[in-house]
C-alpha positions as a printed Julia matrix, in Angstrom:
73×3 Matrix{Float64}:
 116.33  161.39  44.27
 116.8   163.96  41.82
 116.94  162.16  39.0
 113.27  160.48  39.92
 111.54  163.9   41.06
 110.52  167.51  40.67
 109.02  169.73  43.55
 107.68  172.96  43.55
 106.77  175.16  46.23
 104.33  178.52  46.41
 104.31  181.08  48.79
 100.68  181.25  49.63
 100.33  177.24  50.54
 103.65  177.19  51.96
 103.92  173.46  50.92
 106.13  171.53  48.79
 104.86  169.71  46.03
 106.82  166.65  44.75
 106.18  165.35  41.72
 107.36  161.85  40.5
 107.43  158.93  37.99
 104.21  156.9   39.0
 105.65  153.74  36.94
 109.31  153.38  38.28
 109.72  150.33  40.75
 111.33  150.21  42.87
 111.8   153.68  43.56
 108.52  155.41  42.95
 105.52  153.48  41.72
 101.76  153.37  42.69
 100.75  150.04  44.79
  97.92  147.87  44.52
  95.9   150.49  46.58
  96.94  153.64  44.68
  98.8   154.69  47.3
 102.57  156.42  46.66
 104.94  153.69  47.2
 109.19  152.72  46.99
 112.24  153.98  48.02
 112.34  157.29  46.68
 109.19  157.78  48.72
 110.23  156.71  51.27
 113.21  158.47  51.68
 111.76  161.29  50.93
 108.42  160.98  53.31
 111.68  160.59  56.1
 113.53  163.92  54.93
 110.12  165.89  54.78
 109.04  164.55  58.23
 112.68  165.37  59.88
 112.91  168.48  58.47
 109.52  169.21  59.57
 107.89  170.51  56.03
 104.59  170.43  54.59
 104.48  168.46  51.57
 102.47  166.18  49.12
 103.65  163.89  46.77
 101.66  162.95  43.07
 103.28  160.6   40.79
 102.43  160.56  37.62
 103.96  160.13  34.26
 107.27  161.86  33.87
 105.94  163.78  30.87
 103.04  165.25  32.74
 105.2   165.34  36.41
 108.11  167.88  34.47
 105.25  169.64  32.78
 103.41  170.56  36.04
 107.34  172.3   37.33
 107.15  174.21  33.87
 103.65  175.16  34.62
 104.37  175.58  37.89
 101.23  173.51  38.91
């Protein structure tokens, strides 16, 4: 998991952003509907819901995903 994403979190919309590789089956990918999609999400979607956190996930490329942390976007 943390080798396939980045997450960021701001005070003021006290949710967690997680950013991931949108081309990296069969852990994070985009499916046929353009919806988030593979293990990583899934495991992650679990841990989120369980721990009872606000969150959204955008996968993108890796390039842009560790620029948004940087940028803190």
């Amino acid at each position: 998991l943390c080798n396939s994403f980045v997450a960021s979190a701001t005070e003021e919309k006290k949710e967690i952003l997680i950013v991931g590789e949108n081309n990296f089956p069969p852990f994070s990918y985009l499916n046929s509907k353009g919806k988030c999609a593979g293990f990583s999400i899934d495991l992650t979607e679990e841990i989120m819901r369980r721990l009872g956190y606000r969150y959204k996930i955008n996968l993108t490329k890796w390039k842009s995903a560790t620029d948004s942390l940087v940028l803190n976007k």
